[in-house]
Amino acid sequence: SPTLPFLPCVAPGTVVVPRKWDVDLIGMLEACMRHRLVKNLLKDGIRETSCWVTDPETGLVIKFRPDFVSTRGQIVDLKSARDASPRAFLGQIFRDTWEHDPFYVLSAAHYTHGARLSKQCNGDAFIYIAVEHEPPYGIMVYPLSESEIEPGELWRKHLMRKYAECVRLGLWPGYPEKAFPVTIPMYVSEPPSDIEEPLSADGGFAAPSPGEF
């Protein structure tokens, strides 16, 4: 490729990352290998294996790809984070919002559901490893119980039923098919009332002279 002249020299299966990520990725990796609990969690198991199973309720084929499933039956999900502290990261796990990414507990529910169906494990042990992507690459480990995953499971069932209904009807609703009335948002401030803009000869706004600044 003219834009990637080095590709012919790269062995098949090699993961190519931008050089600017190099230092932080190595730092995160080394931090994980120094962390006794994380090192033990990732010691023996299956890494990043894609699985397809049939959801018994909807009859749809679903895919899941957990980061790691240990030989002890633990599903481990590794997350990079700006802030791995409980104050920040627990909000990422449980926040009930769709403004950016779905909250993490939904993916936990999806992984445990798929793992049970595929018989990879019984799906009752799910662990998040949060690794900060800037020095000193702090790490926190967050195990979730079945009861803590339950909010995500309720969302998973709801969304699977909704998806199944769309497949059955062949309808994929987006925005409402109607006009949306426009109102000025509260954050839009009104122009100052004590300023009168001078008009030019053609009726437009006159450009300010240099001395006005």
C-alpha angles and dihedrals in degrees: 000000000000091000095046106035092164095064096091087060094052118097116237112269094026115140111226116205131176114269091237089066094050100089095045095045091052090045092052092047093050091047090054092049091051092050107091096204095046092046090053093046092053096041104100128014148069118311125211098332118167115225132187121201137164116251105229096211098052102020090231124136112241131192128214132175114188117195092233139355112194125216086247090063097255119143108215123195117191115209130185112219141184088215120018095183119121091247092060106026099046087059088057091051098048108021112131099217140107098198093111122355125352110266114271097244089069091060089046089056091048093050095047091047092051093044091054093049093048091044091232087134139331091266097229096117118063123166132187119205109198115198121186111230096215130064131314083030097218118203133208127181120213119187115195124207124214091260091053091052091050096092089056091046091056090052091046093054092046094051094044090054091047092049091047090052091052091050092048095049097034088230122129108185119205127165117355114276095235140085116276115221113233121225127172108262117240092242092062107095123213118246115261111274096212096063122087116194115220115238125225124228093268093053097259129113114288118235112248117250118243091251092062092072 
